[in-house]
Amino acid sequence: MSRTVEFDKDDIIEKAMNTFWTKGYEGTTLKDLTEVTGLLKGSLYNTFKSKENLFLLCLEKYGSNSKTLFYVDGDPKEYVKNFFKRLVDEGVKKENINGCLIMNSCLEFADSDTAPAKKTKALFKTVELNFERVAKALVQDSDEDPQKYQTSLITAAFSIREISKFKKDKKFLKQIANNALRDLNIMI
Amino acid sequence: MSRTVEFDKDDIIEKAMNTFWTKGYEGTTLKDLTEVTGLLKGSLYNTFKSKENLFLLCLEKYGSNSKTLFYVDGDPKEYVKNFFKRLVDEGVKKENINGCLIMNSCLEFADSDTAPAKKTKALFKTVELNFERVAKALVQDSDEDPQKYQTSLITAAFSIREISKFKKDKKFLKQIANNALRDLNIMI
DNA sequence: CTTATTTTTGACCGTATGGTCAATTATTCA
DNA sequence: TGAATAATTGACCATACGGTCAAAAATAAG
């Protein structure tokens, strides 16, 4: 009946996502996208409608990828320990200059009210919810305030991911994490 | 002998600086610059050579402005208290979406090696030196490690300035500061 | 093999970018 | 009042941007 699509849509989204992740939304050009995906402009627009729409799909994919790293149950101390260990290890790799796509976008779209801006802020909320769940698990059967932990965990995560973009100093990044984890008697 | 310049060079640099501060280097167009300064392209290039060169002058100005906020002597506890109080108060203002030009630029130029990138990284070092001086003053005649304070103060400053670009939550921002200041028995 | 349907292609569009430059205008000194 | 000098002006440039679209190519069903 008709010609079949030659590429895997999801594969294209992932490749585009990585580009947006490194270069930001405005910093990524159509040329970048055609080069990294191997598609030509026409196909790109035929399939994804616009650069903005493709970016929204990338944000969605990034969000659902991230969910697999979110806390569900089990030992919350163990979770945060592994979480920050991974963040620091990833951060010091010199090829890793991405940061976190959600946080990068929050900064890029701080003064904007476009669809990507809204999506971005919604995704940040899900990150906050993740840390809220962890924080609550951490203070279970104690009278401590979970909000205190929530704030310090989010802040540490934000700082490590963003600062590691330009400061590849393992000791420094570990200190950020350990500072946030000290009250929990955890060290990485 | 010759026609005289009609504008104040320093005034132009300040206006340009504010634009770069809000929109970033790439995000600022020549149109933005001519509009905010009132100069036309020709004059701008005649006086400042290029967009990049003008940006370097803006970074320099921002750096020397910042120096007036750096710690010199006196009570270091009082200094950090006022410092973070100001950061939070500025951060929650909804018209303030600038963050810190140095830190913004560190993020924007993370993967770059241009003149602005280098200048930016050099300025970040001066910020680190400021906090090193404070940290040393804070641990004077004690056996504590100043590096611990240095890291947590820089991180808190970075987080408050950058997160406040998109999250105008005073309680949250204060918590970041108080977390860093707790060991000093300071609260804002 | 033909036909219907859909993807793929790349030339093309309007706009915006950073940057240049010859002509014009203003100023100061002699 | 000139002449010399320098600032100002805006038309102009090549390039790059996101986006469009008619034509070509490929496929599946009959």
Short mmCIF file of C-alpha atoms (C1' of nucleotides) in Angstrom, two decimals:
data_model
loop_
_atom_site.label_atom_id
_atom_site.label_comp_id
_atom_site.label_asym_id
_atom_site.label_seq_id
_atom_site.Cartn_x
_atom_site.Cartn_y
_atom_site.Cartn_z
CA MET A 1 0.00 0.00 0.00
CA SER A 2 2.57 2.57 0.99
CA ARG A 3 6.18 3.16 1.66
CA THR A 4 7.31 2.19 5.17
CA VAL A 5 9.24 4.33 7.60
CA GLU A 6 12.91 3.56 7.50
CA PHE A 7 13.94 4.64 10.97
CA ASP A 8 13.01 3.97 14.56
CA LYS A 9 11.19 6.99 15.96
CA ASP A 10 12.30 6.28 19.49
CA ASP A 11 15.90 5.95 18.38
CA ILE A 12 15.73 9.36 16.71
CA ILE A 13 14.24 10.92 19.84
CA GLU A 14 17.05 9.51 21.94
CA LYS A 15 19.71 10.87 19.60
CA ALA A 16 18.03 14.28 19.55
CA MET A 17 17.70 14.17 23.33
CA ASN A 18 21.43 13.71 23.77
CA THR A 19 22.09 16.70 21.56
CA PHE A 20 19.64 18.95 23.41
CA TRP A 21 21.16 17.67 26.63
CA THR A 22 24.65 18.84 25.70
CA LYS A 23 23.86 21.95 23.72
CA GLY A 24 20.61 23.19 25.20
CA TYR A 25 17.44 23.94 23.26
CA GLU A 26 18.48 27.19 21.61
CA GLY A 27 22.01 25.94 21.19
CA THR A 28 20.87 22.99 19.13
CA THR A 29 20.37 23.81 15.45
CA LEU A 30 18.44 21.92 12.82
CA LYS A 31 21.79 21.12 11.27
CA ASP A 32 22.85 19.44 14.51
CA LEU A 33 19.65 17.45 14.54
CA THR A 34 19.89 16.29 10.93
CA GLU A 35 23.52 15.33 11.44
CA VAL A 36 23.00 13.36 14.62
CA THR A 37 19.81 11.63 13.49
CA GLY A 38 20.76 11.07 9.88
CA LEU A 39 17.37 12.38 8.81
CA LEU A 40 16.90 15.31 6.46
CA LYS A 41 14.89 18.37 7.36
CA GLY A 42 11.79 17.22 5.53
CA SER A 43 11.60 13.87 7.26
CA LEU A 44 12.27 15.48 10.59
CA TYR A 45 9.40 17.91 10.12
CA ASN A 46 7.16 15.32 8.55
CA THR A 47 7.60 13.09 11.57
CA PHE A 48 7.98 15.51 14.47
CA LYS A 49 6.23 18.68 13.27
CA SER A 50 8.76 21.16 14.65
CA LYS A 51 11.95 21.57 16.61
CA GLU A 52 9.92 22.55 19.65
CA ASN A 53 7.69 19.49 19.40
CA LEU A 54 10.67 17.19 19.03
CA PHE A 55 12.19 18.79 22.11
CA LEU A 56 9.01 18.14 24.08
CA LEU A 57 9.24 14.47 23.13
CA CYS A 58 12.87 14.46 24.24
CA LEU A 59 11.91 15.96 27.59
CA GLU A 60 9.28 13.27 27.97
CA LYS A 61 11.77 10.54 27.20
CA TYR A 62 14.30 12.02 29.61
CA GLY A 63 11.59 12.16 32.26
CA SER A 64 10.64 8.53 31.85
CA ASN A 65 14.29 7.48 31.78
CA SER A 66 14.78 9.35 35.04
CA LYS A 67 11.84 7.64 36.68
CA THR A 68 13.73 4.38 36.65
CA LEU A 69 16.24 6.04 38.98
CA PHE A 70 13.61 7.28 41.40
CA TYR A 71 13.14 5.90 44.87
CA VAL A 72 10.32 3.43 45.34
CA ASP A 73 10.95 1.46 48.49
CA GLY A 74 13.74 -0.32 50.32
CA ASP A 75 16.46 1.21 52.47
CA PRO A 76 16.37 4.98 51.79
CA LYS A 77 19.89 5.45 53.17
CA GLU A 78 21.20 2.90 50.75
CA TYR A 79 19.34 4.65 47.95
CA VAL A 80 20.75 8.12 48.58
CA LYS A 81 24.23 6.74 49.07
CA ASN A 82 24.18 5.03 45.69
CA PHE A 83 22.43 7.96 44.11
CA PHE A 84 25.12 10.46 45.04
CA LYS A 85 27.94 8.05 44.43
CA ARG A 86 26.72 7.72 40.87
CA LEU A 87 26.27 11.48 40.47
CA VAL A 88 29.85 12.17 41.51
CA ASP A 89 31.31 9.36 39.43
CA GLU A 90 29.43 10.53 36.35
CA GLY A 91 30.27 14.15 37.06
CA VAL A 92 34.04 13.79 37.07
CA LYS A 93 34.17 12.07 33.69
CA LYS A 94 35.61 14.70 31.43
CA GLU A 95 33.42 13.76 28.49
CA ASN A 96 30.39 14.39 30.68
CA ILE A 97 29.55 18.05 30.33
CA ASN A 98 25.81 17.61 30.15
CA GLY A 99 24.56 18.20 33.64
CA CYS A 100 20.90 17.28 33.99
CA LEU A 101 18.59 18.05 31.10
CA ILE A 102 15.74 19.03 33.41
CA MET A 103 17.84 21.39 35.51
CA ASN A 104 19.65 22.77 32.47
CA SER A 105 16.28 23.53 30.91
CA CYS A 106 14.93 25.09 34.09
CA LEU A 107 17.84 27.52 33.90
CA GLU A 108 17.52 28.09 30.15
CA PHE A 109 13.77 28.70 30.32
CA ALA A 110 13.74 30.58 33.63
CA ASP A 111 12.17 33.68 32.12
CA SER A 112 10.10 31.90 29.50
CA ASP A 113 6.52 30.68 29.38
CA THR A 114 6.57 28.51 26.27
CA ALA A 115 5.47 24.88 26.09
CA PRO A 116 9.02 23.60 26.74
CA ALA A 117 9.27 25.92 29.73
CA LYS A 118 6.09 24.53 31.24
CA LYS A 119 7.04 20.92 30.55
CA THR A 120 10.42 21.57 32.10
CA LYS A 121 8.96 22.97 35.28
CA ALA A 122 6.56 20.05 35.52
CA LEU A 123 9.48 17.63 35.27
CA PHE A 124 11.34 19.48 38.00
CA LYS A 125 8.31 18.92 40.23
CA THR A 126 8.58 15.17 39.67
CA VAL A 127 12.20 15.34 40.76
CA GLU A 128 11.12 17.17 43.89
CA LEU A 129 8.49 14.52 44.54
CA ASN A 130 11.13 11.81 44.29
CA PHE A 131 13.22 13.48 46.96
CA GLU A 132 10.15 14.09 49.07
CA ARG A 133 9.47 10.36 49.08
CA VAL A 134 13.05 9.62 50.04
CA ALA A 135 13.03 12.28 52.73
CA LYS A 136 9.88 10.89 54.29
CA ALA A 137 11.33 7.40 54.31
CA LEU A 138 14.48 8.73 55.93
CA VAL A 139 12.69 10.29 58.90
CA GLN A 140 10.26 7.41 59.41
CA ASP A 141 9.53 6.73 63.07
CA SER A 142 11.42 9.79 64.18
CA ASP A 143 10.21 13.32 64.85
CA GLU A 144 12.54 14.96 62.33
CA ASP A 145 11.30 17.29 59.60
CA PRO A 146 11.48 15.59 56.18
CA GLN A 147 11.47 18.96 54.41
CA LYS A 148 14.93 19.71 55.70
CA TYR A 149 16.28 16.58 54.03
CA GLN A 150 14.29 17.14 50.88
CA THR A 151 15.79 20.59 50.39
CA SER A 152 19.33 19.55 51.10
CA LEU A 153 19.14 16.48 48.86
CA ILE A 154 17.69 18.40 45.92
CA THR A 155 20.20 21.17 46.35
CA ALA A 156 23.11 18.77 46.52
CA ALA A 157 21.90 16.93 43.43
CA PHE A 158 21.44 20.18 41.55
CA SER A 159 24.85 21.48 42.58
CA ILE A 160 26.77 18.33 41.77
CA ARG A 161 25.19 17.92 38.36
CA GLU A 162 25.54 21.55 37.33
CA ILE A 163 28.90 22.39 38.88
CA SER A 164 30.40 19.19 37.47
CA LYS A 165 29.79 20.61 34.01
CA PHE A 166 32.70 22.98 34.46
CA LYS A 167 34.54 21.84 37.59
CA LYS A 168 35.81 18.28 37.39
CA ASP A 169 37.00 18.10 40.99
CA LYS A 170 36.07 14.82 42.64
CA LYS A 171 36.98 15.94 46.15
CA PHE A 172 34.83 19.04 45.76
CA LEU A 173 31.84 17.14 44.37
CA LYS A 174 32.10 14.47 47.07
CA GLN A 175 32.15 17.17 49.71
CA ILE A 176 28.89 18.56 48.40
CA ALA A 177 27.30 15.16 48.73
CA ASN A 178 28.80 14.39 52.12
CA ASN A 179 27.67 17.72 53.43
CA ALA A 180 24.09 16.84 52.58
CA LEU A 181 24.42 13.30 53.91
CA ARG A 182 26.18 14.08 57.17
CA ASP A 183 23.05 14.09 59.34
CA LEU A 184 22.24 10.65 58.02
CA ASN A 185 25.66 9.33 59.04
CA ILE A 186 26.36 8.46 55.45
CA MET A 187 29.57 9.15 53.56
CA ILE A 188 30.48 8.43 50.00
CA MET B 1 40.90 68.66 15.96
CA SER B 2 38.27 65.94 15.93
CA ARG B 3 34.76 65.05 16.83
CA THR B 4 34.28 63.97 20.43
CA VAL B 5 32.59 60.82 21.69
CA GLU B 6 28.99 61.42 22.67
CA PHE B 7 28.51 58.63 25.15
CA ASP B 8 30.05 57.30 28.32
CA LYS B 9 31.90 54.10 27.52
CA ASP B 10 31.50 52.76 31.03
CA ASP B 11 27.79 53.45 30.96
CA ILE B 12 27.44 51.46 27.74
CA ILE B 13 29.37 48.55 29.22
CA GLU B 14 27.07 48.49 32.23
CA LYS B 15 23.97 48.45 30.07
CA ALA B 16 25.38 45.69 27.90
CA MET B 17 26.41 43.79 31.03
CA ASN B 18 22.85 43.76 32.34
CA THR B 19 21.62 42.38 29.03
CA PHE B 20 24.23 39.62 28.91
CA TRP B 21 23.40 38.92 32.53
CA THR B 22 19.74 38.24 31.81
CA LYS B 23 19.96 36.70 28.35
CA GLY B 24 23.34 35.03 28.33
CA TYR B 25 26.05 35.58 25.74
CA GLU B 26 24.54 33.67 22.84
CA GLY B 27 21.06 34.79 23.79
CA THR B 28 22.00 38.44 23.47
CA THR B 29 21.77 39.74 19.89
CA LEU B 30 23.31 42.84 18.36
CA LYS B 31 19.78 44.17 18.13
CA ASP B 32 19.43 43.80 21.90
CA LEU B 33 22.69 45.61 22.39
CA THR B 34 21.89 48.53 20.08
CA GLU B 35 18.48 48.89 21.67
CA VAL B 36 19.68 48.87 25.24
CA THR B 37 22.71 51.07 24.65
CA GLY B 38 21.17 53.46 22.14
CA LEU B 39 24.24 53.08 19.92
CA LEU B 40 24.11 51.88 16.35
CA LYS B 41 26.05 48.89 15.10
CA GLY B 42 28.81 50.98 13.60
CA SER B 43 29.54 52.88 16.79
CA LEU B 44 29.37 49.71 18.81
CA TYR B 45 31.95 48.03 16.58
CA ASN B 46 34.02 51.15 16.24
CA THR B 47 34.26 51.40 20.01
CA PHE B 48 34.28 47.80 21.20
CA LYS B 49 35.55 45.86 18.18
CA SER B 50 33.17 42.91 18.48
CA LYS B 51 30.38 41.38 20.48
CA GLU B 52 32.87 39.03 22.08
CA ASN B 53 35.18 41.83 23.07
CA LEU B 54 32.33 43.85 24.55
CA PHE B 55 31.31 40.79 26.53
CA LEU B 56 34.83 40.46 27.91
CA LEU B 57 34.65 44.05 29.12
CA CYS B 58 31.29 43.28 30.71
CA LEU B 59 32.76 40.30 32.52
CA GLU B 60 35.57 42.49 33.75
CA LYS B 61 33.15 45.08 35.03
CA TYR B 62 31.03 42.43 36.71
CA GLY B 63 34.16 41.07 38.32
CA SER B 64 35.23 44.37 39.73
CA ASN B 65 31.70 45.14 40.91
CA SER B 66 31.70 41.80 42.70
CA LYS B 67 34.99 42.51 44.40
CA THR B 68 33.32 45.21 46.48
CA LEU B 69 31.19 42.43 48.00
CA PHE B 70 34.16 40.23 48.85
CA TYR B 71 35.35 39.58 52.36
CA VAL B 72 38.33 41.58 53.52
CA ASP B 73 38.41 41.55 57.30
CA GLY B 74 36.12 41.93 60.27
CA ASP B 75 33.78 39.36 61.74
CA PRO B 76 33.51 36.55 59.17
CA LYS B 77 30.31 35.23 60.71
CA GLU B 78 28.69 38.59 60.31
CA TYR B 79 29.90 38.69 56.72
CA VAL B 80 28.45 35.34 55.68
CA LYS B 81 25.20 36.07 57.47
CA ASN B 82 24.70 39.30 55.58
CA PHE B 83 25.95 37.76 52.37
CA PHE B 84 23.37 34.99 52.32
CA LYS B 85 20.60 37.20 53.64
CA ARG B 86 21.16 39.44 50.64
CA LEU B 87 21.31 36.50 48.23
CA VAL B 88 17.97 35.17 49.40
CA ASP B 89 16.29 38.58 49.44
CA GLU B 90 17.49 39.32 45.92
CA GLY B 91 16.61 35.83 44.75
CA VAL B 92 12.93 35.92 45.65
CA LYS B 93 12.26 39.16 43.81
CA LYS B 94 10.29 38.05 40.79
CA GLU B 95 11.93 40.54 38.45
CA ASN B 96 15.27 39.01 39.36
CA ILE B 97 15.86 36.14 36.96
CA ASN B 98 19.53 36.85 36.38
CA GLY B 99 21.34 34.56 38.72
CA CYS B 100 25.05 35.35 38.80
CA LEU B 101 26.74 36.34 35.55
CA ILE B 102 29.90 34.42 36.41
CA MET B 103 28.11 31.22 37.30
CA ASN B 104 25.68 31.57 34.39
CA SER B 105 28.65 31.93 32.07
CA CYS B 106 30.49 28.99 33.62
CA LEU B 107 27.47 26.88 32.71
CA GLU B 108 27.04 28.41 29.26
CA PHE B 109 30.70 27.99 28.35
CA ALA B 110 31.23 24.66 30.11
CA ASP B 111 32.31 22.91 26.92
CA SER B 112 33.96 25.90 25.31
CA ASP B 113 37.52 27.16 25.17
CA THR B 114 37.03 30.65 23.78
CA ALA B 115 38.28 33.87 25.34
CA PRO B 116 34.99 34.44 27.22
CA ALA B 117 35.16 30.86 28.51
CA LYS B 118 38.64 31.41 29.88
CA LYS B 119 37.80 34.77 31.41
CA THR B 120 34.73 33.24 32.99
CA LYS B 121 36.68 30.42 34.59
CA ALA B 122 39.24 32.90 35.90
CA LEU B 123 36.48 34.94 37.52
CA PHE B 124 35.06 31.84 39.14
CA LYS B 125 38.47 31.29 40.71
CA THR B 126 38.33 34.75 42.29
CA VAL B 127 34.96 33.83 43.78
CA GLU B 128 36.50 30.68 45.18
CA LEU B 129 39.34 32.72 46.64
CA ASN B 130 36.87 35.00 48.35
CA PHE B 131 35.23 32.07 50.09
CA GLU B 132 38.60 30.60 50.92
CA ARG B 133 39.48 33.79 52.78
CA VAL B 134 36.18 33.71 54.64
CA ALA B 135 36.54 30.04 55.47
CA LYS B 136 40.01 30.57 56.88
CA ALA B 137 38.79 33.43 59.02
CA LEU B 138 35.92 31.28 60.25
CA VAL B 139 38.15 28.49 61.55
CA GLN B 140 40.78 30.77 63.03
CA ASP B 141 42.23 29.44 66.30
CA SER B 142 40.40 26.13 65.94
CA ASP B 143 41.50 22.87 64.40
CA GLU B 144 38.68 22.71 61.88
CA ASP B 145 39.25 22.23 58.17
CA PRO B 146 38.55 25.48 56.27
CA GLN B 147 38.02 23.56 53.03
CA LYS B 148 34.84 22.07 54.36
CA TYR B 149 33.39 25.54 54.87
CA GLN B 150 34.71 26.82 51.59
CA THR B 151 32.96 24.11 49.65
CA SER B 152 29.66 24.41 51.45
CA LEU B 153 29.61 28.21 51.19
CA ILE B 154 30.36 28.24 47.46
CA THR B 155 27.83 25.52 46.82
CA ALA B 156 25.14 27.30 48.78
CA ALA B 157 25.86 30.57 46.99
CA PHE B 158 25.79 28.83 43.61
CA SER B 159 22.56 27.01 44.41
CA ILE B 160 20.70 30.00 45.77
CA ARG B 161 21.64 32.23 42.86
CA GLU B 162 20.89 29.70 40.16
CA ILE B 163 17.83 27.98 41.63
CA SER B 164 16.27 31.34 42.45
CA LYS B 165 16.14 32.01 38.71
CA PHE B 166 13.24 29.61 38.38
CA LYS B 167 12.09 28.81 41.91
CA LYS B 168 11.02 31.86 43.89
CA ASP B 169 10.54 30.05 47.19
CA LYS B 170 11.94 31.98 50.11
CA LYS B 171 11.62 29.12 52.58
CA PHE B 172 13.50 26.84 50.22
CA LEU B 173 16.26 29.33 49.52
CA LYS B 174 16.68 30.14 53.21
CA GLN B 175 16.97 26.47 53.97
CA ILE B 176 19.86 26.16 51.52
CA ALA B 177 21.66 28.95 53.32
CA ASN B 178 20.86 27.73 56.81
CA ASN B 179 22.05 24.26 55.91
CA ALA B 180 25.44 25.68 54.99
CA LEU B 181 25.56 27.94 58.04
CA ARG B 182 24.41 25.46 60.67
CA ASP B 183 27.86 24.48 61.85
CA LEU B 184 28.61 28.13 62.42
CA ASN B 185 25.53 28.52 64.61
CA ILE B 186 24.21 31.13 62.24
CA MET B 187 20.68 31.35 60.93
CA ILE B 188 19.15 33.79 58.53
"C1'" DC C 1 2.75 -4.91 -13.41
"C1'" DT C 2 -0.10 -1.33 -11.94
"C1'" DT C 3 -1.87 1.67 -8.72
"C1'" DA C 4 -2.50 3.90 -4.42
"C1'" DT C 5 -0.22 5.64 -0.60
"C1'" DT C 6 3.40 7.37 2.12
"C1'" DT C 7 8.14 8.64 2.93
"C1'" DT C 8 12.04 10.95 1.40
"C1'" DT C 9 14.43 14.56 -0.79
"C1'" DG C 10 16.57 19.01 -1.34
"C1'" DA C 11 15.68 23.32 -3.38
"C1'" DC C 12 13.61 27.26 -1.63
"C1'" DC C 13 11.68 30.98 1.67
"C1'" DG C 14 11.70 34.85 4.90
"C1'" DT C 15 14.05 36.36 8.64
"C1'" DA C 16 17.84 37.19 11.73
"C1'" DT C 17 22.44 36.79 12.81
"C1'" DG C 18 27.34 39.04 13.60
"C1'" DG C 19 30.02 42.07 11.11
"C1'" DT C 20 31.90 45.78 7.45
"C1'" DC C 21 32.57 50.11 5.36
"C1'" DA C 22 32.22 54.31 2.56
"C1'" DA C 23 29.91 58.44 3.14
"C1'" DT C 24 28.38 61.89 6.28
"C1'" DT C 25 28.54 64.74 10.25
"C1'" DA C 26 30.42 67.02 14.10
"C1'" DT C 27 34.19 68.90 16.65
"C1'" DT C 28 38.59 71.14 17.77
"C1'" DC C 29 42.67 73.57 16.79
"C1'" DA C 30 45.12 76.83 14.02
"C1'" DT D 1 36.75 80.36 8.79
"C1'" DG D 2 39.06 76.42 7.32
"C1'" DA D 3 41.44 72.18 7.52
"C1'" DA D 4 42.21 68.03 9.96
"C1'" DT D 5 40.52 64.46 12.51
"C1'" DA D 6 37.45 61.28 14.48
"C1'" DA D 7 32.67 59.67 15.53
"C1'" DT D 8 28.35 58.49 13.58
"C1'" DT D 9 25.32 56.51 10.31
"C1'" DG D 10 22.80 52.95 7.88
"C1'" DA D 11 23.06 50.48 3.74
"C1'" DC D 12 25.19 46.33 2.72
"C1'" DC D 13 27.31 41.49 3.22
"C1'" DA D 14 27.67 36.47 3.80
"C1'" DT D 15 25.95 33.15 6.51
"C1'" DA D 16 22.78 30.56 9.34
"C1'" DC D 17 18.48 29.98 11.26
"C1'" DG D 18 13.70 27.39 11.57
"C1'" DG D 19 10.51 25.99 8.42
"C1'" DT D 20 7.84 24.69 3.75
"C1'" DC D 21 6.64 22.13 -0.19
"C1'" DA D 22 6.31 20.07 -4.75
"C1'" DA D 23 8.50 16.48 -6.89
"C1'" DA D 24 10.69 11.93 -6.66
"C1'" DA D 25 11.24 7.41 -4.81
"C1'" DA D 26 9.84 3.39 -2.54
"C1'" DT D 27 6.66 0.18 -0.92
"C1'" DA D 28 2.49 -2.93 -0.33
"C1'" DA D 29 -1.83 -4.64 -2.04
"C1'" DG D 30 -4.57 -5.96 -5.94
#
